[in-house]
CSV table of C-alpha atoms and ligand atoms in Angstrom, one decimal:
chain,number,residue,atom,x,y,z
E,1,UNK,CA,-26.5,-17.3,16.4
E,2,UNK,CA,-27.4,-13.8,16.1
E,3,UNK,CA,-28.3,-13.5,19.8
E,4,UNK,CA,-24.7,-14.7,21.0
E,5,UNK,CA,-23.4,-13.0,18.3
E,6,UNK,CA,-25.3,-9.3,19.5
E,7,UNK,CA,-24.6,-10.7,23.4
E,8,UNK,CA,-21.0,-11.1,22.6
E,9,UNK,CA,-21.0,-6.8,21.2
E,10,UNK,CA,-23.3,-5.8,24.0
E,11,UNK,CA,-20.0,-7.6,26.4
E,12,UNK,CA,-17.5,-5.9,23.7
E,13,UNK,CA,-19.3,-2.6,24.0
E,14,UNK,CA,-19.4,-2.4,27.8
E,15,UNK,CA,-15.7,-3.4,28.1
E,16,UNK,CA,-14.4,-1.1,25.5
E,17,UNK,CA,-12.5,1.8,27.8
E,18,UNK,CA,-10.4,-1.3,29.0
E,19,UNK,CA,-9.8,-2.4,25.5
E,20,UNK,CA,-9.2,1.1,24.3
E,21,UNK,CA,-6.7,1.4,27.2
E,22,UNK,CA,-4.9,-2.4,26.3
E,23,UNK,CA,-5.1,-1.3,23.0
E,24,UNK,CA,-3.0,2.0,23.3
E,25,UNK,CA,-0.2,0.4,25.0
E,26,UNK,CA,0.0,-2.4,23.0
E,27,UNK,CA,0.1,0.3,19.7
E,28,UNK,CA,2.7,2.0,21.8
E,29,UNK,CA,5.1,-0.6,22.8
E,30,UNK,CA,5.4,-1.8,19.2
E,31,UNK,CA,5.7,1.8,17.9
E,32,UNK,CA,8.6,1.5,20.6
E,33,UNK,CA,10.6,-1.1,19.4
E,34,UNK,CA,10.6,0.6,15.2
E,35,UNK,CA,12.3,3.6,17.1
E,36,UNK,CA,14.3,5.6,16.4
E,37,UNK,CA,14.2,5.4,12.2
E,38,UNK,CA,15.0,8.6,10.8
E,39,UNK,CA,14.6,8.7,7.2
E,40,UNK,CA,18.5,10.4,6.4
E,41,UNK,CA,20.9,7.9,5.3
E,42,UNK,CA,18.3,5.3,5.0
E,43,UNK,CA,17.6,3.2,1.5
E,44,UNK,CA,14.4,3.5,0.2
E,45,UNK,CA,13.1,1.1,-2.4
E,46,UNK,CA,9.9,2.1,-4.3
E,47,UNK,CA,7.9,0.3,-7.1
E,48,UNK,CA,5.7,2.0,-9.2
E,49,UNK,CA,7.7,4.9,-9.0
E,50,UNK,CA,7.2,6.6,-11.9
E,51,UNK,CA,4.2,7.9,-11.7
E,52,UNK,CA,1.4,9.1,-8.6
E,53,UNK,CA,1.4,8.0,-5.0
E,54,UNK,CA,4.8,6.4,-6.0
E,55,UNK,CA,6.3,9.5,-7.6
E,56,UNK,CA,5.2,11.5,-4.7
E,57,UNK,CA,6.7,9.2,-2.4
E,58,UNK,CA,10.0,9.6,-3.9
E,59,UNK,CA,10.1,13.1,-3.7
E,60,UNK,CA,9.4,13.3,0.1
E,61,UNK,CA,11.6,10.7,0.9
E,62,UNK,CA,14.4,12.5,-1.5
E,63,UNK,CA,13.7,15.9,0.5
E,64,UNK,CA,14.2,14.2,3.7
E,65,UNK,CA,17.6,13.0,2.5
E,66,UNK,CA,17.2,9.7,1.8
E,67,UNK,CA,18.8,7.5,-1.5
E,68,UNK,CA,15.8,6.5,-3.2
E,69,UNK,CA,15.4,3.2,-5.4
E,70,UNK,CA,13.0,3.7,-7.9
E,71,UNK,CA,11.5,0.5,-10.0
E,72,UNK,CA,9.0,0.4,-12.7
E,73,UNK,CA,8.5,-0.6,-16.3
E,74,UNK,CA,8.4,2.6,-18.1
E,75,UNK,CA,12.4,3.8,-18.0
E,76,UNK,CA,11.3,7.8,-19.0
E,77,UNK,CA,9.5,8.4,-16.7
E,78,UNK,CA,11.4,6.8,-14.0
E,79,UNK,CA,14.3,9.2,-15.5
E,80,UNK,CA,11.8,12.6,-15.3
E,81,UNK,CA,11.7,11.6,-11.3
E,82,UNK,CA,15.1,10.3,-10.8
E,83,UNK,CA,15.6,14.0,-11.7
E,84,UNK,CA,13.8,15.6,-9.8
E,85,UNK,CA,14.5,13.4,-6.6
E,86,UNK,CA,18.3,14.7,-7.1
E,87,UNK,CA,17.0,18.9,-7.6
E,88,UNK,CA,14.9,18.1,-4.1
E,89,UNK,CA,18.4,16.5,-1.9
E,90,UNK,CA,18.1,12.8,-2.3
E,91,UNK,CA,21.4,11.5,-1.2
E,92,UNK,CA,21.4,9.5,-4.1
E,93,UNK,CA,18.7,7.7,-7.0
E,94,UNK,CA,19.0,5.0,-8.8
E,95,UNK,CA,16.6,3.6,-11.4
E,96,UNK,CA,16.3,-0.1,-11.8
E,97,UNK,CA,13.6,-0.8,-15.0
E,98,UNK,CA,11.5,-3.3,-13.5
E,99,UNK,CA,8.1,-5.5,-14.1
E,100,UNK,CA,6.9,-6.8,-10.9
E,101,UNK,CA,5.4,-9.6,-12.0
E,102,UNK,CA,9.3,-10.7,-13.7
E,103,UNK,CA,11.5,-12.7,-11.1
E,104,UNK,CA,14.3,-12.1,-13.5
E,105,UNK,CA,13.3,-8.5,-13.6
E,106,UNK,CA,13.2,-8.3,-9.6
E,107,UNK,CA,16.3,-10.8,-8.9
E,108,UNK,CA,18.2,-7.9,-11.3
E,109,UNK,CA,16.8,-4.9,-8.9
E,110,UNK,CA,17.4,-6.4,-5.9
E,111,UNK,CA,21.3,-7.8,-6.9
E,112,UNK,CA,21.8,-3.8,-8.0
E,113,UNK,CA,20.3,-2.6,-4.6
E,114,UNK,CA,22.7,-5.2,-2.9
E,115,UNK,CA,26.4,-3.8,-5.0
E,116,UNK,CA,24.9,-0.2,-4.8
E,117,UNK,CA,24.2,-0.2,-1.2
E,118,UNK,CA,24.8,-3.4,0.6
E,119,UNK,CA,21.4,-3.0,2.3
E,120,UNK,CA,17.8,-1.5,2.4
E,121,UNK,CA,16.0,0.0,4.8
E,122,UNK,CA,12.8,0.5,3.5
E,123,UNK,CA,10.8,-1.6,0.7
E,124,UNK,CA,7.4,0.4,-0.7
E,125,UNK,CA,5.6,-1.7,-2.4
E,126,UNK,CA,3.4,0.6,-4.2
E,127,UNK,CA,3.2,-0.7,-7.7
E,128,UNK,CA,-0.6,-1.4,-9.1
E,129,UNK,CA,-3.1,-1.6,-11.3
E,130,UNK,CA,-7.4,-1.3,-11.5
E,131,UNK,CA,-10.1,-2.4,-13.1
E,132,UNK,CA,-14.0,-0.6,-13.9
E,133,UNK,CA,-16.0,-3.4,-14.8
E,134,UNK,CA,-18.4,-6.0,-13.5
E,135,UNK,CA,-17.5,-9.5,-13.3
E,136,UNK,CA,-20.4,-10.5,-15.2
E,137,UNK,CA,-19.4,-8.4,-18.1
E,138,UNK,CA,-15.6,-9.9,-18.5
E,139,UNK,CA,-15.3,-12.2,-21.7
E,140,UNK,CA,-12.6,-14.0,-19.8
E,141,UNK,CA,-10.6,-14.2,-16.7
E,142,UNK,CA,-7.3,-12.5,-17.9
E,143,UNK,CA,-8.3,-9.1,-16.3
E,144,UNK,CA,-8.6,-10.8,-12.5
E,145,UNK,CA,-5.3,-12.9,-13.6
E,146,UNK,CA,-3.6,-9.8,-14.3
E,147,UNK,CA,-4.9,-7.7,-11.1
E,148,UNK,CA,-3.3,-10.7,-9.2
E,149,UNK,CA,-0.9,-11.4,-10.9
E,150,UNK,CA,0.7,-7.4,-10.4
E,151,UNK,CA,-1.4,-6.2,-7.2
E,152,UNK,CA,-0.6,-9.4,-5.3
E,153,UNK,CA,1.9,-11.7,-6.8
E,154,UNK,CA,4.1,-8.3,-7.3
E,155,UNK,CA,4.8,-7.6,-3.6
E,156,UNK,CA,5.7,-11.2,-2.6
E,157,UNK,CA,7.8,-11.7,-5.4
E,158,UNK,CA,9.6,-8.4,-4.5
E,159,UNK,CA,9.5,-9.2,-0.5
E,160,UNK,CA,10.7,-12.5,-1.4
E,161,UNK,CA,13.8,-11.5,-3.1
E,162,UNK,CA,14.4,-8.2,-1.0
E,163,UNK,CA,13.8,-9.8,2.4
E,164,UNK,CA,17.7,-11.2,2.9
E,165,UNK,CA,18.9,-7.4,2.3
E,166,UNK,CA,16.2,-6.1,4.4
E,167,UNK,CA,17.6,-8.4,7.6
E,168,UNK,CA,21.1,-6.8,7.3
E,169,UNK,CA,19.3,-3.5,8.2
E,170,UNK,CA,18.1,-2.1,12.1
E,171,UNK,CA,14.8,-2.0,12.2
E,172,UNK,CA,13.6,-2.2,8.2
E,173,UNK,CA,10.4,-1.1,7.1
E,174,UNK,CA,8.3,-2.9,4.3
E,175,UNK,CA,5.3,-0.7,3.6
E,176,UNK,CA,2.2,-2.0,1.4
E,177,UNK,CA,-0.2,0.1,-0.4
E,178,UNK,CA,-3.6,-1.6,-0.2
E,179,UNK,CA,-6.6,0.0,-1.0
E,180,UNK,CA,-10.2,0.5,1.2
E,181,UNK,CA,-10.6,-2.3,-1.7
E,182,UNK,CA,-9.0,-4.1,0.1
E,183,UNK,CA,-10.8,-3.8,3.6
E,184,UNK,CA,-14.2,-4.0,2.2
E,185,UNK,CA,-15.5,-5.1,-1.4
E,186,UNK,CA,-17.3,-2.5,-3.6
E,187,UNK,CA,-18.9,-2.3,-7.4
E,188,UNK,CA,-17.2,-2.6,-10.8
E,189,UNK,CA,-13.6,-4.3,-8.5
E,190,UNK,CA,-14.0,-7.6,-8.2
E,191,UNK,CA,-10.4,-8.5,-9.0
E,192,UNK,CA,-8.9,-5.6,-7.7
E,193,UNK,CA,-10.7,-6.0,-4.4
E,194,UNK,CA,-9.5,-9.4,-4.3
E,195,UNK,CA,-5.9,-8.3,-4.6
E,196,UNK,CA,-6.2,-6.0,-2.3
E,197,UNK,CA,-7.7,-8.6,0.1
E,198,UNK,CA,-5.1,-10.5,-0.5
E,199,UNK,CA,-2.5,-7.9,0.3
E,200,UNK,CA,-3.9,-7.2,3.8
E,201,UNK,CA,-4.2,-11.1,4.6
E,202,UNK,CA,-0.4,-12.0,3.2
E,203,UNK,CA,1.3,-9.0,4.9
E,204,UNK,CA,-0.3,-9.6,8.2
E,205,UNK,CA,0.6,-13.5,8.2
E,206,UNK,CA,4.2,-11.9,7.4
E,207,UNK,CA,4.1,-9.9,10.3
E,208,UNK,CA,3.2,-12.7,12.8
E,209,UNK,CA,6.0,-14.4,10.9
E,210,UNK,CA,8.7,-11.8,11.7
E,211,UNK,CA,7.5,-11.0,15.1
E,212,UNK,CA,10.2,-11.2,16.6
E,213,UNK,CA,12.4,-10.1,14.1
E,214,UNK,CA,13.5,-6.6,13.4
E,215,UNK,CA,11.3,-5.9,10.6
E,216,UNK,CA,8.3,-3.7,10.8
E,217,UNK,CA,5.2,-3.9,8.3
E,218,UNK,CA,3.0,-1.0,7.8
E,219,UNK,CA,-0.1,-1.6,5.5
E,220,UNK,CA,-2.1,1.6,4.0
E,221,UNK,CA,-5.6,1.7,2.9
E,222,UNK,CA,-5.7,4.9,0.7
E,223,UNK,CA,-9.2,6.1,-0.6
E,224,UNK,CA,-9.5,8.1,-3.8
E,225,UNK,CA,-6.1,9.5,-4.7
E,226,UNK,CA,-5.9,11.8,-7.7
E,227,UNK,CA,-3.8,9.4,-9.9
E,228,UNK,CA,-3.5,8.1,-13.4
E,229,UNK,CA,-4.7,4.6,-12.0
E,230,UNK,CA,-7.9,5.7,-13.5
E,231,UNK,CA,-6.5,5.8,-16.8
E,232,UNK,CA,-5.1,2.8,-16.9
E,233,UNK,CA,-7.5,0.2,-15.4
E,234,UNK,CA,-7.9,-2.9,-17.1
E,235,UNK,CA,-10.6,-4.2,-19.2
E,236,UNK,CA,-13.8,-2.0,-20.5
E,237,UNK,CA,-14.3,1.0,-18.8
E,238,UNK,CA,-17.5,1.7,-18.8
E,239,UNK,CA,-17.7,5.0,-16.3
E,240,UNK,CA,-15.4,7.8,-15.8
E,241,UNK,CA,-14.8,8.1,-11.5
E,242,UNK,CA,-16.1,11.1,-9.8
E,243,UNK,CA,-12.7,12.3,-8.0
E,244,UNK,CA,-14.4,15.5,-6.7
E,245,UNK,CA,-13.3,15.5,-2.5
E,246,UNK,CA,-10.2,12.7,-3.4
E,247,UNK,CA,-7.1,13.2,-1.7
E,248,UNK,CA,-3.7,14.2,-4.0
E,249,UNK,CA,-1.0,12.1,-4.1
E,250,UNK,CA,1.2,14.5,-2.3
E,251,UNK,CA,-0.7,14.5,0.6
E,252,UNK,CA,-0.9,10.4,0.4
E,253,UNK,CA,2.6,10.5,0.2
E,254,UNK,CA,3.3,12.9,3.1
E,255,UNK,CA,1.3,10.2,5.6
E,256,UNK,CA,2.8,7.6,4.1
E,257,UNK,CA,5.8,9.2,5.2
E,258,UNK,CA,4.9,9.9,8.6
E,259,UNK,CA,3.8,6.3,9.0
E,260,UNK,CA,6.7,4.8,7.8
E,261,UNK,CA,9.4,6.9,9.8
E,262,UNK,CA,6.6,5.7,12.9
E,263,UNK,CA,6.6,2.1,12.1
E,264,UNK,CA,2.9,2.1,12.2
E,265,UNK,CA,1.2,-0.8,11.5
E,266,UNK,CA,-1.9,0.1,9.7
E,267,UNK,CA,-3.2,3.3,7.9
E,268,UNK,CA,-6.7,3.8,7.0
E,269,UNK,CA,-6.8,6.8,5.2
E,270,UNK,CA,-10.6,9.1,4.8
E,271,UNK,CA,-12.6,9.7,7.4
E,272,UNK,CA,-15.4,7.4,5.5
E,273,UNK,CA,-12.9,5.2,5.7
E,274,UNK,CA,-11.8,4.9,9.3
E,275,UNK,CA,-15.9,4.4,9.4
E,276,UNK,CA,-15.9,1.5,7.5
E,277,UNK,CA,-13.1,0.3,9.3
E,278,UNK,CA,-14.4,0.1,12.6
E,279,UNK,CA,-17.9,-1.0,11.2
E,280,UNK,CA,-16.8,-4.1,9.1
E,281,UNK,CA,-16.2,-6.0,12.0
E,282,UNK,CA,-18.8,-5.3,14.8
E,283,UNK,CA,-21.5,-3.8,12.0
E,284,UNK,CA,-20.8,-5.4,9.2
E,285,UNK,CA,-24.8,-4.4,7.8
E,286,UNK,CA,-23.8,-0.8,8.3
E,287,UNK,CA,-20.4,-1.3,6.6
E,288,UNK,CA,-21.9,-2.6,3.2
E,289,UNK,CA,-24.4,0.3,3.0
E,290,UNK,CA,-22.0,2.9,3.4
E,291,UNK,CA,-19.7,1.3,1.0
E,292,UNK,CA,-22.5,0.8,-1.1
E,293,UNK,CA,-23.3,4.4,-1.2
E,294,UNK,CA,-19.5,5.7,-1.1
E,295,UNK,CA,-19.0,3.9,-4.4
E,296,UNK,CA,-22.5,4.7,-6.0
E,297,UNK,CA,-21.4,8.7,-5.3
E,298,UNK,CA,-18.3,8.2,-7.0
E,299,UNK,CA,-19.4,6.3,-10.2
E,300,UNK,CA,-22.2,9.0,-10.6
E,301,UNK,CA,-19.5,11.1,-12.2
I,401,NAP,N1,-5.2,6.4,-6.5
I,401,NAP,C1,-6.2,5.7,-6.0
I,401,NAP,O1,-7.2,5.9,-5.6
I,401,NAP,C2,-5.4,4.6,-5.2
I,401,NAP,C3,-6.5,4.0,-3.8
I,401,NAP,C4,-6.2,3.0,-3.2
I,401,NAP,C5,-4.9,2.2,-3.6
I,401,NAP,N2,-4.2,2.6,-4.3
I,401,NAP,C6,-2.7,1.9,-4.7
I,401,NAP,O2,-1.2,2.7,-4.6
I,401,NAP,C7,-0.9,2.1,-5.6
I,401,NAP,C8,-0.2,3.0,-7.0
I,401,NAP,O3,-1.2,3.8,-7.2
I,401,NAP,P1,-1.5,5.2,-8.3
I,401,NAP,O4,-2.8,5.5,-7.7
I,401,NAP,O5,-0.1,6.2,-7.8
I,401,NAP,O6,-1.4,4.8,-9.7
I,401,NAP,P2,-0.7,5.3,-11.0
I,401,NAP,O7,-0.3,6.4,-11.0
I,401,NAP,O8,-1.4,4.5,-12.1
I,401,NAP,O9,0.6,4.3,-10.9
I,401,NAP,C9,1.2,3.2,-10.8
I,401,NAP,C10,2.2,2.5,-11.1
I,401,NAP,O10,2.7,1.0,-11.0
I,401,NAP,C11,3.6,0.6,-12.0
I,401,NAP,N3,2.9,-0.4,-12.4
I,401,NAP,C12,2.0,-0.7,-13.1
I,401,NAP,N4,2.4,-2.1,-13.4
I,401,NAP,C13,3.0,-2.1,-12.6
I,401,NAP,C14,4.2,-3.3,-13.0
I,401,NAP,N5,3.9,-4.9,-13.7
I,401,NAP,N6,5.6,-3.4,-12.4
I,401,NAP,C15,6.1,-2.6,-12.0
I,401,NAP,N7,5.3,-1.5,-11.9
I,401,NAP,C16,4.0,-1.5,-12.2
I,401,NAP,C17,3.3,2.2,-12.9
I,401,NAP,O11,4.9,1.8,-13.4
I,401,NAP,P3,4.9,1.6,-15.1
I,401,NAP,O12,3.2,1.6,-15.8
I,401,NAP,O13,5.9,2.9,-15.3
I,401,NAP,O14,5.1,0.1,-14.7
I,401,NAP,C18,3.2,2.6,-11.9
I,401,NAP,O15,4.3,4.0,-11.4
I,401,NAP,C19,-1.9,0.9,-6.2
I,401,NAP,O16,-1.5,-0.2,-5.8
I,401,NAP,C20,-2.7,1.3,-6.1
I,401,NAP,O17,-3.5,-0.1,-6.0
I,401,NAP,C21,-4.2,3.6,-5.4
């Protein structure tokens, strides 16, 4: 079995120049189908817009002249973000207090979007929470269930209700925030990682479902980004993360904005993230070692 795997790897390595060219051509063809798409005059709905990456992305789209719909649970924080979006040049701003785990809240969010704009050009699924303890230190499964509820079912919930509106807009987009933890599992993150793997699986399958329709799905895999996510971690918090060298939320938002405009299929942030993505398919032992080393370094603080 191992010999045949190694032989397949050898064959793939020999063919790699041809595969690279074929991959490039396929990518260009897909991206061409997603264009032109200019952010001005577009309606963008962002979940988790009250802080961090979602907040920065709301500013980026506002600066580009889009209309932005800001969704999260904290109304006061959404109002603060909305004010800044208007200052930055948003065409229009709509705040809808929403818990993505509540179907009634999400129905209300989409109803308000439809009433105000009649369509939706781009849905950004960004709301999320994290955790920071080993599985064997949990007292019960509440943290694991909550992570799946917010990070995975929250995305599915909003997508389900928004899809009819997305179908009304040409070349519409779904942009979803997974994580490097959605590509490879690291320590202290079982429930978080599982929810982000689920996101990847769901949106890859949805892309296949919607293959012939004009809806373009972008999956983002950020590495460490400086936001409040580690302060709001669920469960016990036995350690502080070392965020030295982490990306700013503004930089992350800029990359997400470009990927959205270009209709890019996926973006893996950070050099180490890209290396892990490359290695995990063909060299899983090396990928596991790299993840272990990167995670340990962050945990040392
Ligand atoms: N920061 C990183 O290092 C990193 C790395 C990889 C991936 N990500 C992903 O990026 C996304 C954004 O995280 P962030 O780093 O920007 O963290 P953040 O600053 O803590 O923002 C999280 C956002 O999600 C919202 N949210 C949480 N639970 C919600 C719920 N039930 N319903 C609606 N909104 C909810 C929060 O708003 P309210 O509290 O007001 O509801 C907040 O706006 C997450 O999906 C995260 O997993 C982050």
